[in-house]
CSV table of C-alpha atoms and ligand atoms in Angstrom, one decimal:
chain,number,residue,atom,x,y,z
F,1117,MET,CA,105.4,81.1,87.3
F,1118,ALA,CA,101.9,80.5,85.8
F,1119,PRO,CA,99.8,83.6,85.8
F,1120,ALA,CA,97.3,83.7,88.7
F,1121,MET,CA,93.6,83.6,87.4
F,1122,ALA,CA,92.3,86.0,89.9
F,1123,SER,CA,94.0,89.3,91.2
F,1124,VAL,CA,95.5,88.6,94.6
F,1125,LEU,CA,96.9,91.0,97.1
F,1126,SER,CA,99.7,89.7,99.5
F,1127,PHE,CA,100.7,91.4,102.7
F,1128,LEU,CA,104.4,90.9,102.8
F,1129,GLY,CA,105.2,93.6,105.4
F,1130,ALA,CA,104.0,96.5,107.5
F,1131,THR,CA,101.2,94.1,108.8
F,1132,GLY,CA,101.0,94.1,112.6
F,1133,THR,CA,103.9,96.4,112.6
F,1134,VAL,CA,105.0,99.8,111.2
F,1135,THR,CA,108.0,98.9,109.2
F,1136,GLY,CA,108.8,96.8,106.1
F,1137,SER,CA,106.0,98.1,103.9
F,1138,ARG,CA,105.6,95.6,101.1
F,1139,PHE,CA,102.3,94.9,99.3
F,1140,LEU,CA,102.3,92.4,96.3
F,1141,LEU,CA,99.7,92.6,93.7
F,1142,ASP,CA,99.3,89.6,91.4
F,1143,THR,CA,96.9,90.1,88.4
F,1144,PRO,CA,96.4,87.7,85.5
F,1145,SER,CA,98.9,89.6,83.5
F,1146,ALA,CA,101.3,91.4,85.9
F,1147,ARG,CA,103.0,91.4,89.2
F,1148,VAL,CA,103.4,94.7,90.9
F,1149,LEU,CA,105.0,95.6,94.3
F,1150,VAL,CA,103.8,98.7,96.3
F,1151,ASP,CA,106.6,99.8,98.4
F,1152,CYS,CA,109.7,97.7,99.3
F,1153,GLY,CA,110.6,98.7,102.8
F,1154,MET,CA,113.1,97.7,105.4
F,1155,PHE,CA,112.0,96.0,108.6
F,1156,GLN,CA,113.3,98.0,111.6
F,1157,GLY,CA,113.0,97.6,115.5
F,1158,LEU,CA,112.5,94.2,117.1
F,1159,LYS,CA,115.1,91.6,116.3
F,1160,HIS,CA,112.6,89.1,114.8
F,1161,LEU,CA,111.4,91.9,112.5
F,1162,ARG,CA,114.9,92.8,111.5
F,1163,ASP,CA,115.8,89.2,110.9
F,1164,ARG,CA,113.2,89.3,108.1
F,1165,ASN,CA,115.4,91.6,106.1
F,1166,TRP,CA,117.9,88.7,105.8
F,1167,ALA,CA,115.3,86.2,104.6
F,1168,PRO,CA,114.9,85.6,100.8
F,1169,PHE,CA,112.2,87.9,99.3
F,1170,PRO,CA,109.0,85.8,99.4
F,1171,VAL,CA,108.8,85.9,95.6
F,1172,GLU,CA,111.5,85.7,92.9
F,1173,PRO,CA,112.6,89.5,92.6
F,1174,ARG,CA,113.0,88.8,88.9
F,1175,SER,CA,109.3,87.9,88.6
F,1176,ILE,CA,108.2,91.4,89.7
F,1177,ASP,CA,107.3,93.6,86.7
F,1178,ALA,CA,107.3,97.0,88.5
F,1179,VAL,CA,107.6,98.6,91.9
F,1180,VAL,CA,105.4,101.6,93.0
F,1181,LEU,CA,107.1,103.6,95.8
F,1182,THR,CA,104.9,105.9,97.7
F,1183,HIS,CA,107.7,107.9,99.5
F,1184,ALA,CA,111.4,107.9,100.4
F,1185,HIS,CA,111.4,106.8,104.1
F,1186,LEU,CA,113.5,103.7,104.8
F,1187,ASP,CA,110.6,101.7,106.0
F,1188,HIS,CA,109.1,102.0,102.5
F,1189,SER,CA,112.2,102.1,100.2
F,1190,GLY,CA,115.0,100.5,102.3
F,1191,TYR,CA,114.8,97.0,100.7
F,1192,LEU,CA,115.0,98.2,97.1
F,1193,PRO,CA,118.7,97.9,96.8
F,1194,ALA,CA,118.6,94.2,97.8
F,1195,LEU,CA,115.6,93.6,95.5
F,1196,VAL,CA,117.6,95.0,92.5
F,1197,ARG,CA,120.7,93.1,93.5
F,1198,ASP,CA,118.8,89.9,93.6
F,1199,GLY,CA,117.4,90.2,90.1
F,1200,PHE,CA,114.5,92.7,89.9
F,1201,ASP,CA,115.0,94.6,86.7
F,1202,GLY,CA,111.8,96.5,86.1
F,1203,PRO,CA,111.0,100.2,86.7
F,1204,ILE,CA,110.5,101.8,90.2
F,1205,LEU,CA,107.8,104.3,89.7
F,1206,ALA,CA,107.8,107.3,92.0
F,1207,THR,CA,107.5,111.1,91.9
F,1208,PRO,CA,110.7,113.0,91.0
F,1209,GLN,CA,111.1,114.2,94.5
F,1210,THR,CA,110.7,110.8,96.0
F,1211,ALA,CA,113.2,109.3,93.6
F,1212,GLU,CA,115.8,112.0,94.5
F,1213,LEU,CA,115.2,111.6,98.3
F,1214,ALA,CA,115.1,107.8,98.1
F,1215,ALA,CA,118.5,107.8,96.3
F,1216,ILE,CA,119.9,109.7,99.2
F,1217,VAL,CA,118.2,107.5,101.9
F,1218,MET,CA,119.1,104.2,100.3
F,1219,ALA,CA,122.8,105.3,99.7
F,1220,ASP,CA,123.1,106.4,103.3
F,1221,SER,CA,121.5,103.1,104.4
F,1222,GLY,CA,123.9,101.0,102.3
F,1223,HIS,CA,126.9,103.1,103.6
F,1224,LEU,CA,125.8,102.7,107.3
F,1225,GLN,CA,125.4,98.9,107.0
F,1226,GLU,CA,128.9,98.6,105.5
F,1227,GLU,CA,130.2,100.8,108.3
F,1228,ASP,CA,128.3,98.8,111.0
F,1229,ALA,CA,129.4,95.5,109.6
F,1230,ASP,CA,133.0,96.8,109.4
F,1231,TYR,CA,132.9,98.2,113.0
F,1232,ALA,CA,131.3,94.9,114.4
F,1233,ASN,CA,134.1,92.9,112.7
F,1234,ARG,CA,136.9,95.2,114.2
F,1235,LYS,CA,135.5,95.1,117.7
F,1236,GLY,CA,134.4,91.5,117.4
F,1237,PHE,CA,131.0,91.9,119.0
F,1238,SER,CA,128.8,90.7,116.1
F,1239,LYS,CA,127.0,87.4,116.5
F,1240,HIS,CA,127.7,86.8,112.8
F,1241,HIS,CA,131.2,85.8,111.7
F,1242,PRO,CA,132.0,87.8,109.8
F,1243,ALA,CA,129.4,90.4,110.1
F,1244,ARG,CA,128.2,91.5,106.6
F,1245,ALA,CA,126.0,94.3,105.3
F,1246,LEU,CA,122.5,93.6,104.1
F,1247,TYR,CA,123.6,95.6,100.9
F,1248,THR,CA,126.1,98.1,100.0
F,1249,GLU,CA,126.2,101.7,99.0
F,1250,LYS,CA,126.9,100.5,95.4
F,1251,ASP,CA,123.8,98.3,95.5
F,1252,ALA,CA,121.9,101.4,96.5
F,1253,HIS,CA,123.2,103.4,93.6
F,1254,ARG,CA,122.1,100.6,91.2
F,1255,ALA,CA,118.6,100.6,92.6
F,1256,ALA,CA,118.5,104.5,92.2
F,1257,GLU,CA,119.1,103.9,88.5
F,1258,CYS,CA,115.8,102.1,88.1
F,1259,PHE,CA,113.6,105.0,89.0
F,1260,ARG,CA,111.0,106.1,86.5
F,1261,HIS,CA,109.6,109.5,87.4
F,1262,VAL,CA,105.8,109.8,87.6
F,1263,PRO,CA,104.4,113.4,88.2
F,1264,PHE,CA,101.5,113.8,90.6
F,1265,ASN,CA,98.0,113.2,89.3
F,1266,ALA,CA,99.2,111.6,85.9
F,1267,LEU,CA,97.8,108.2,85.0
F,1268,VAL,CA,100.6,105.8,83.9
F,1269,GLU,CA,101.0,102.2,83.1
F,1270,THR,CA,103.1,100.3,85.6
F,1271,ALA,CA,102.8,96.8,83.9
F,1272,ASP,CA,100.4,95.1,81.5
F,1273,GLY,CA,96.8,95.9,82.6
F,1274,VAL,CA,97.8,97.8,85.8
F,1275,THR,CA,97.7,101.6,85.9
F,1276,VAL,CA,98.7,103.9,88.7
F,1277,ILE,CA,97.9,107.5,89.8
F,1278,LEU,CA,100.1,109.1,92.5
F,1279,ARG,CA,98.5,112.0,94.4
F,1280,PRO,CA,100.1,114.1,97.2
F,1281,ALA,CA,100.1,112.6,100.7
F,1282,GLY,CA,101.4,115.6,102.6
F,1283,HIS,CA,103.7,113.4,104.7
F,1284,ILE,CA,107.2,114.3,103.4
F,1285,LEU,CA,108.4,116.0,100.2
F,1286,GLY,CA,107.4,113.9,97.1
F,1287,SER,CA,105.1,111.5,99.2
F,1288,SER,CA,102.1,110.1,97.5
F,1289,THR,CA,99.2,107.8,97.8
F,1290,ALA,CA,98.9,105.2,95.1
F,1291,THR,CA,95.7,104.3,93.2
F,1292,LEU,CA,96.1,101.2,91.1
F,1293,ALA,CA,93.5,100.3,88.5
F,1294,ILE,CA,93.6,96.7,87.5
F,1295,ALA,CA,92.0,95.5,84.2
F,1296,GLY,CA,90.7,92.0,84.3
F,1297,ARG,CA,87.6,89.9,84.3
F,1298,VAL,CA,86.4,92.4,86.7
F,1299,ASN,CA,88.0,95.8,86.8
F,1300,ARG,CA,89.2,96.7,90.3
F,1301,THR,CA,90.9,99.7,91.9
F,1302,LEU,CA,93.4,99.4,94.9
F,1303,PHE,CA,94.3,102.4,96.9
F,1304,ALA,CA,97.3,102.5,99.1
F,1305,SER,CA,97.6,105.4,101.5
F,1306,GLY,CA,101.4,105.1,102.0
F,1307,ASP,CA,102.1,107.3,105.0
F,1308,LEU,CA,99.4,110.0,105.5
F,1309,GLY,CA,100.6,113.5,106.4
F,1310,ARG,CA,98.8,116.0,108.7
F,1311,VAL,CA,96.7,118.7,107.4
F,1312,ASN,CA,98.7,121.2,109.4
F,1313,HIS,CA,102.2,120.2,108.2
F,1314,PRO,CA,104.1,123.5,108.4
F,1315,ILE,CA,105.9,123.1,105.0
F,1316,LEU,CA,103.7,120.8,102.9
F,1317,ARG,CA,100.2,121.4,101.6
F,1318,PRO,CA,97.5,118.9,103.1
F,1319,PRO,CA,97.1,115.4,101.5
F,1320,ALA,CA,94.8,115.2,98.5
F,1321,PRO,CA,91.4,113.7,99.3
F,1322,PRO,CA,91.1,109.9,98.9
F,1323,PRO,CA,89.7,108.7,95.6
F,1324,GLU,CA,87.1,106.2,94.9
F,1325,ALA,CA,88.5,102.7,95.3
F,1326,ASP,CA,87.2,99.0,95.8
F,1327,VAL,CA,89.9,98.0,98.1
F,1328,MET,CA,92.0,100.3,100.4
F,1329,LEU,CA,95.2,100.0,102.4
F,1330,VAL,CA,95.0,102.4,105.3
F,1331,GLU,CA,98.1,103.2,107.5
F,1332,SER,CA,97.6,103.3,111.2
F,1333,THR,CA,100.9,104.3,112.8
F,1334,TYR,CA,99.2,106.6,115.2
F,1335,GLY,CA,95.8,104.9,114.7
F,1336,ASP,CA,95.1,104.6,118.4
F,1337,ARG,CA,96.4,108.0,119.4
F,1338,THR,CA,95.7,111.7,119.4
F,1339,HIS,CA,98.6,114.1,118.9
F,1340,GLU,CA,98.9,117.0,121.3
F,1341,SER,CA,98.4,120.4,119.6
F,1342,VAL,CA,101.4,121.9,117.9
F,1343,GLU,CA,101.2,124.9,120.3
F,1344,GLU,CA,101.5,122.5,123.5
F,1345,ALA,CA,104.3,120.5,121.8
F,1346,GLU,CA,106.3,123.6,121.0
F,1347,GLU,CA,105.6,124.8,124.6
F,1348,ARG,CA,107.1,121.6,126.0
F,1349,LEU,CA,110.0,121.7,123.6
F,1350,ALA,CA,110.7,125.4,124.4
F,1351,ALA,CA,110.7,124.5,128.0
F,1352,VAL,CA,113.1,121.7,127.9
F,1353,ILE,CA,115.5,123.6,125.7
F,1354,SER,CA,115.4,126.6,128.2
F,1355,ARG,CA,115.8,124.3,131.2
F,1356,THR,CA,118.8,122.4,129.6
F,1357,ALA,CA,120.5,125.7,128.5
F,1358,ALA,CA,120.2,127.0,132.0
F,1359,ARG,CA,121.9,124.1,133.6
F,1360,GLY,CA,124.6,124.2,130.9
F,1361,GLY,CA,123.7,121.0,129.1
F,1362,THR,CA,123.2,119.9,125.6
F,1363,VAL,CA,119.9,118.9,123.9
F,1364,VAL,CA,120.3,115.9,121.6
F,1365,ILE,CA,117.4,115.5,119.1
F,1366,PRO,CA,117.6,112.1,117.3
F,1367,SER,CA,115.8,112.9,114.1
F,1368,PHE,CA,114.7,111.2,111.0
F,1369,ALA,CA,116.7,112.9,108.2
F,1370,VAL,CA,113.9,113.3,105.9
F,1371,ASP,CA,111.3,116.0,106.8
F,1372,ARG,CA,111.6,115.8,110.6
F,1373,THR,CA,114.8,117.8,110.6
F,1374,GLU,CA,113.2,120.4,108.5
F,1375,VAL,CA,110.1,120.7,110.7
F,1376,ILE,CA,112.3,121.0,113.8
F,1377,LEU,CA,114.7,123.5,112.4
F,1378,LEU,CA,111.5,125.6,111.3
F,1379,ALA,CA,110.1,125.4,114.8
F,1380,LEU,CA,113.4,126.3,116.5
F,1381,GLY,CA,113.6,129.4,114.2
F,1382,ARG,CA,110.2,130.5,115.2
F,1383,MET,CA,110.8,130.0,119.0
F,1384,VAL,CA,114.1,132.0,118.7
F,1385,ALA,CA,112.3,134.8,116.8
F,1386,GLU,CA,109.6,134.9,119.5
F,1387,SER,CA,112.2,134.8,122.3
F,1388,ARG,CA,110.8,131.6,123.6
F,1389,ILE,CA,114.1,130.0,123.8
F,1390,PRO,CA,117.7,131.3,124.0
F,1391,SER,CA,119.6,131.5,120.7
F,1392,LEU,CA,121.9,128.5,121.0
F,1393,PRO,CA,124.3,127.0,118.5
F,1394,VAL,CA,122.3,124.5,116.4
F,1395,TYR,CA,124.3,121.6,114.9
F,1396,ALA,CA,122.7,119.5,112.1
F,1397,ASP,CA,125.0,116.5,112.4
F,1398,SER,CA,124.0,114.1,109.6
F,1399,PRO,CA,125.3,114.2,106.0
F,1400,MET,CA,122.1,112.6,104.8
F,1401,ALA,CA,119.9,115.2,106.6
F,1402,LEU,CA,122.0,118.0,105.0
F,1403,GLU,CA,121.6,116.6,101.6
F,1404,VAL,CA,117.9,116.3,102.2
F,1405,LEU,CA,117.9,119.9,103.5
F,1406,ARG,CA,119.4,121.0,100.2
F,1407,VAL,CA,116.5,119.3,98.3
F,1408,TYR,CA,113.9,121.0,100.5
F,1409,ARG,CA,115.5,124.4,100.0
F,1410,ARG,CA,115.6,123.8,96.3
F,1411,ALA,CA,111.9,122.9,96.3
F,1412,ILE,CA,110.9,125.9,98.2
F,1413,ALA,CA,113.1,128.2,96.0
F,1414,SER,CA,111.5,126.7,92.8
F,1415,GLY,CA,108.0,127.1,94.2
F,1416,ASP,CA,107.2,123.4,94.1
F,1417,PRO,CA,103.4,123.0,94.2
F,1418,GLU,CA,103.7,120.7,97.2
F,1419,ILE,CA,105.0,123.6,99.4
F,1420,ARG,CA,102.7,125.8,101.3
F,1421,PRO,CA,102.7,129.3,99.6
F,1422,GLU,CA,103.4,131.0,102.9
F,1423,CYS,CA,106.7,129.1,103.1
F,1424,ILE,CA,107.9,130.7,99.8
F,1425,THR,CA,109.3,133.8,101.2
F,1426,GLY,CA,112.8,134.0,99.7
F,1427,LYS,CA,114.3,133.6,103.3
F,1428,ASP,CA,116.0,130.4,104.5
F,1429,LEU,CA,113.3,128.9,106.7
F,1430,PHE,CA,115.8,126.3,108.0
F,1431,ASP,CA,118.3,128.6,109.9
F,1432,PRO,CA,117.3,129.4,113.5
F,1433,GLY,CA,120.1,132.0,113.3
F,1434,SER,CA,123.0,129.8,114.4
F,1435,LEU,CA,122.8,126.7,112.3
F,1436,HIS,CA,126.0,124.8,111.8
F,1437,GLU,CA,126.0,122.2,109.1
F,1438,LEU,CA,128.4,119.3,110.0
F,1439,ARG,CA,129.4,117.2,107.1
F,1440,THR,CA,132.6,115.4,108.0
F,1441,PRO,CA,133.2,112.9,110.8
F,1442,GLU,CA,135.9,115.3,112.2
F,1443,GLN,CA,133.4,118.1,112.6
F,1444,SER,CA,131.1,115.6,114.3
F,1445,ARG,CA,133.7,114.5,116.7
F,1446,GLU,CA,134.6,118.0,117.6
F,1447,LEU,CA,131.1,118.3,119.2
F,1448,ASN,CA,132.3,115.9,122.0
F,1449,ASP,CA,134.5,118.7,123.4
F,1450,LEU,CA,131.6,121.2,123.6
F,1451,GLU,CA,131.3,122.7,127.0
F,1452,TYR,CA,128.5,125.1,126.5
F,1453,PRO,CA,124.7,124.7,125.9
F,1454,SER,CA,123.8,123.7,122.4
F,1455,ILE,CA,121.2,121.7,120.4
F,1456,ILE,CA,122.4,118.8,118.2
F,1457,ILE,CA,120.0,117.3,115.6
F,1458,SER,CA,121.4,114.0,114.3
F,1459,ALA,CA,120.2,110.7,112.8
F,1460,SER,CA,119.1,108.1,113.0
F,1461,GLY,CA,115.6,109.1,114.2
F,1462,MET,CA,115.1,105.9,116.5
F,1463,ALA,CA,118.7,105.9,117.6
F,1464,THR,CA,119.3,102.6,115.9
F,1465,GLY,CA,122.6,103.7,114.4
F,1466,GLY,CA,124.3,106.7,112.9
F,1467,ARG,CA,126.2,109.7,114.4
F,1468,VAL,CA,123.5,110.3,117.0
F,1469,LEU,CA,124.8,107.2,119.0
F,1470,HIS,CA,128.0,109.1,119.7
F,1471,HIS,CA,126.2,112.0,121.0
F,1472,LEU,CA,123.9,109.8,123.2
F,1473,LEU,CA,127.0,108.0,124.6
F,1474,ARG,CA,128.3,111.3,125.8
F,1475,CYS,CA,124.9,112.9,127.0
F,1476,LEU,CA,122.8,110.2,128.4
F,1477,PRO,CA,124.9,109.8,131.6
F,1478,ASP,CA,125.0,113.6,132.0
F,1479,ASN,CA,122.1,114.9,134.1
F,1480,ARG,CA,122.5,118.4,132.7
F,1481,CYS,CA,121.6,117.1,129.2
F,1482,ALA,CA,118.3,116.3,127.6
F,1483,VAL,CA,117.3,114.1,124.8
F,1484,VAL,CA,114.1,115.0,122.8
F,1485,LEU,CA,112.4,112.3,120.9
F,1486,PRO,CA,110.4,114.1,118.2
F,1487,GLY,CA,108.9,111.2,116.2
F,1488,TYR,CA,107.6,107.6,116.1
F,1489,GLN,CA,109.8,105.2,118.0
F,1490,ALA,CA,109.2,101.6,116.9
F,1491,ALA,CA,109.2,98.7,119.4
F,1492,GLY,CA,112.7,97.3,120.0
F,1493,THR,CA,114.6,100.5,119.1
F,1494,ARG,CA,116.8,102.4,121.5
F,1495,GLY,CA,114.5,105.4,121.0
F,1496,ARG,CA,111.6,103.4,122.2
F,1497,LEU,CA,113.4,102.2,125.3
F,1498,LEU,CA,114.3,105.8,126.2
F,1499,ALA,CA,110.7,106.9,125.6
F,1500,ASP,CA,109.5,104.0,127.9
F,1501,GLY,CA,111.9,105.2,130.7
F,1502,ALA,CA,114.8,102.8,130.4
F,1503,ARG,CA,117.6,103.5,133.0
F,1504,THR,CA,120.4,101.9,131.0
F,1505,ILE,CA,120.8,101.5,127.2
F,1506,LYS,CA,123.2,99.2,125.5
F,1507,MET,CA,124.9,101.0,122.6
F,1508,LEU,CA,128.3,100.5,120.7
F,1509,GLY,CA,128.9,97.5,122.7
F,1510,ARG,CA,128.5,98.8,126.3
F,1511,TYR,CA,125.9,99.7,128.7
F,1512,VAL,CA,125.1,103.4,129.2
F,1513,PRO,CA,123.4,104.8,132.2
F,1514,VAL,CA,120.4,107.2,131.5
F,1515,HIS,CA,120.7,110.4,133.7
F,1516,ALA,CA,119.7,112.9,131.1
F,1517,GLU,CA,116.2,114.2,130.9
F,1518,ILE,CA,114.1,112.4,128.3
F,1519,VAL,CA,111.2,114.1,126.6
F,1520,VAL,CA,108.9,112.8,123.9
F,1521,VAL,CA,107.3,115.3,121.5
F,1522,ASP,CA,105.0,113.3,119.3
F,1523,ALA,CA,103.3,116.3,117.7
F,1524,PHE,CA,106.3,116.8,115.5
F,1525,SER,CA,105.3,113.6,113.9
F,1526,VAL,CA,104.5,113.9,110.2
F,1527,HIS,CA,101.9,111.2,110.4
F,1528,ALA,CA,98.2,111.8,110.8
F,1529,ASP,CA,96.7,110.6,114.1
F,1530,GLY,CA,93.5,108.5,114.5
F,1531,ASN,CA,91.2,111.4,114.2
F,1532,GLU,CA,92.9,113.0,111.3
F,1533,ILE,CA,92.9,109.7,109.4
F,1534,VAL,CA,89.2,109.1,110.0
F,1535,GLU,CA,88.3,112.7,109.0
F,1536,TRP,CA,90.4,112.5,105.9
F,1537,LEU,CA,88.9,109.1,104.8
F,1538,ARG,CA,85.4,110.6,105.4
F,1539,ARG,CA,86.1,113.0,102.6
F,1540,GLY,CA,86.3,110.1,100.0
F,1541,PRO,CA,83.5,109.7,97.5
F,1542,LYS,CA,82.4,106.3,98.6
F,1543,ALA,CA,83.1,103.5,101.1
F,1544,PRO,CA,85.5,100.7,99.7
F,1545,ASP,CA,84.3,97.2,99.8
F,1546,THR,CA,87.1,96.5,102.3
F,1547,ALA,CA,89.6,98.6,104.1
F,1548,PHE,CA,92.7,96.8,105.2
F,1549,VAL,CA,94.3,98.5,108.1
F,1550,ILE,CA,98.1,98.1,107.9
F,1551,HIS,CA,101.4,99.9,109.1
F,1552,GLY,CA,100.5,99.9,112.7
F,1553,GLU,CA,101.4,97.9,115.8
F,1554,PRO,CA,98.5,95.5,116.7
F,1555,GLN,CA,96.8,97.8,119.1
F,1556,ALA,CA,97.0,100.8,116.7
F,1557,GLY,CA,95.5,98.7,113.9
F,1558,THR,CA,92.7,97.3,115.9
F,1559,VAL,CA,91.5,100.6,117.3
F,1560,LEU,CA,91.6,102.3,114.0
F,1561,SER,CA,89.7,99.4,112.2
F,1562,LYS,CA,87.0,99.5,115.0
F,1563,ARG,CA,86.7,103.3,114.3
F,1564,LEU,CA,86.3,102.8,110.5
F,1565,GLU,CA,83.4,100.3,111.2
F,1566,ALA,CA,81.7,102.5,113.9
F,1567,GLU,CA,82.3,105.9,112.6
F,1568,LEU,CA,82.3,105.5,108.8
F,1569,GLY,CA,80.3,102.2,108.5
F,1570,TRP,CA,83.2,100.6,106.6
F,1571,HIS,CA,84.1,96.9,106.4
F,1572,ALA,CA,87.6,97.0,107.9
F,1573,VAL,CA,90.1,94.3,108.5
F,1574,VAL,CA,93.5,94.0,110.1
F,1575,PRO,CA,95.3,91.5,107.9
F,1576,ARG,CA,97.8,88.9,109.2
F,1577,PRO,CA,101.5,89.0,108.1
F,1578,GLY,CA,101.8,87.0,104.9
F,1579,GLU,CA,98.0,86.8,104.2
F,1580,ARG,CA,96.7,86.7,100.7
F,1581,VAL,CA,93.3,88.0,99.6
F,1582,ARG,CA,91.5,87.9,96.3
F,1583,LEU,CA,90.5,91.3,94.9
F,1584,ASP,CA,87.7,90.2,92.6
U,1207,ZN,ZN1,107.0,107.7,106.1
């Protein structure tokens, strides 16, 4: 295509919704994509994963990836398969975690397509995978490691600096400097962590930038305090154990599992919950756990110094790491109280479905939802009080106790985002509020205007804006 004369930013995803993060920067000399996420949740969003990418993948010079979560990295295997052949720039930790996440996603999609074909309940004939595990491995080979705080060139006339975002291991914000008729800087928040993340150090302060992309997942909410959340978690675990039930925790494999294991360990040590068997039932979560353990053992600068103790932070005393499907199936015969942590985090797929199938109809059991549940997911339906849930081709009644514990989220809430932005050196010309459902984006953009005096805009999906 002919090079654009002005620098233009296009909002290709995570606009009016929290998934499918994709922001395309066109400059007179380069085309750079920031994040390349998968859409999740509502069907009309998931359908967008199947649409051709809005620009020819081969025309993109480089991708900058802020962190490993699927809604930021999950479309990379399709982008590479369809012709993208540039570098994917990310921190080494993000590259390692994203390789795990993408491979798991490819594997899961192949498995789901296969299951749907065998059972014949797919609307597509035959059902096919969006991409395969092999596509994911090919994408993982495109990573170019960028250390935190280093200035590197992404493509002709566009440099990037990745700074710690404190959201998950390796997570970063991205500051792109664009050389042109007028030099401009574009800041992308990625997903912003919390200052009190129990394992990671707080996010680095925001830098000076002309244009900012600010995430708003929890932009209209205030998390309860961690103490209150732990109190509720301890209470539901104790209640469930007393009535002989199982606590199922659908959990994002990256970071959330670590945060929950850490909290369980503390609660057992303080005798706030009985010491129950804890089953981590997700091969991906276990691989990620290995990466976290190694980061802690090696004294990675992202890790809080108080976590580097030489002890395993992630074993509440009775941790069973289940790797094989047989081990997972054996849990179905459990007759005594236990805690099962399993993916996926929004109950959209994975081994957790089999545990939910068994536990949801059982009023002795409990399901704890520890993180963001996107609209249209089973997790959201449960959080909203659904009495029946469709899964694995059948309707399942919900008699188990359902508890939402948002404070285990590793996203900053509205107050935390505003306070963090306040620490920046100067107001941007424009802040685009992205990565939030419409209400969250609107509330946060009004707060940026009222409390920081910023010019804030909630962009429309597919919108293009000039940067100079
Ligand atoms: Zn994230």
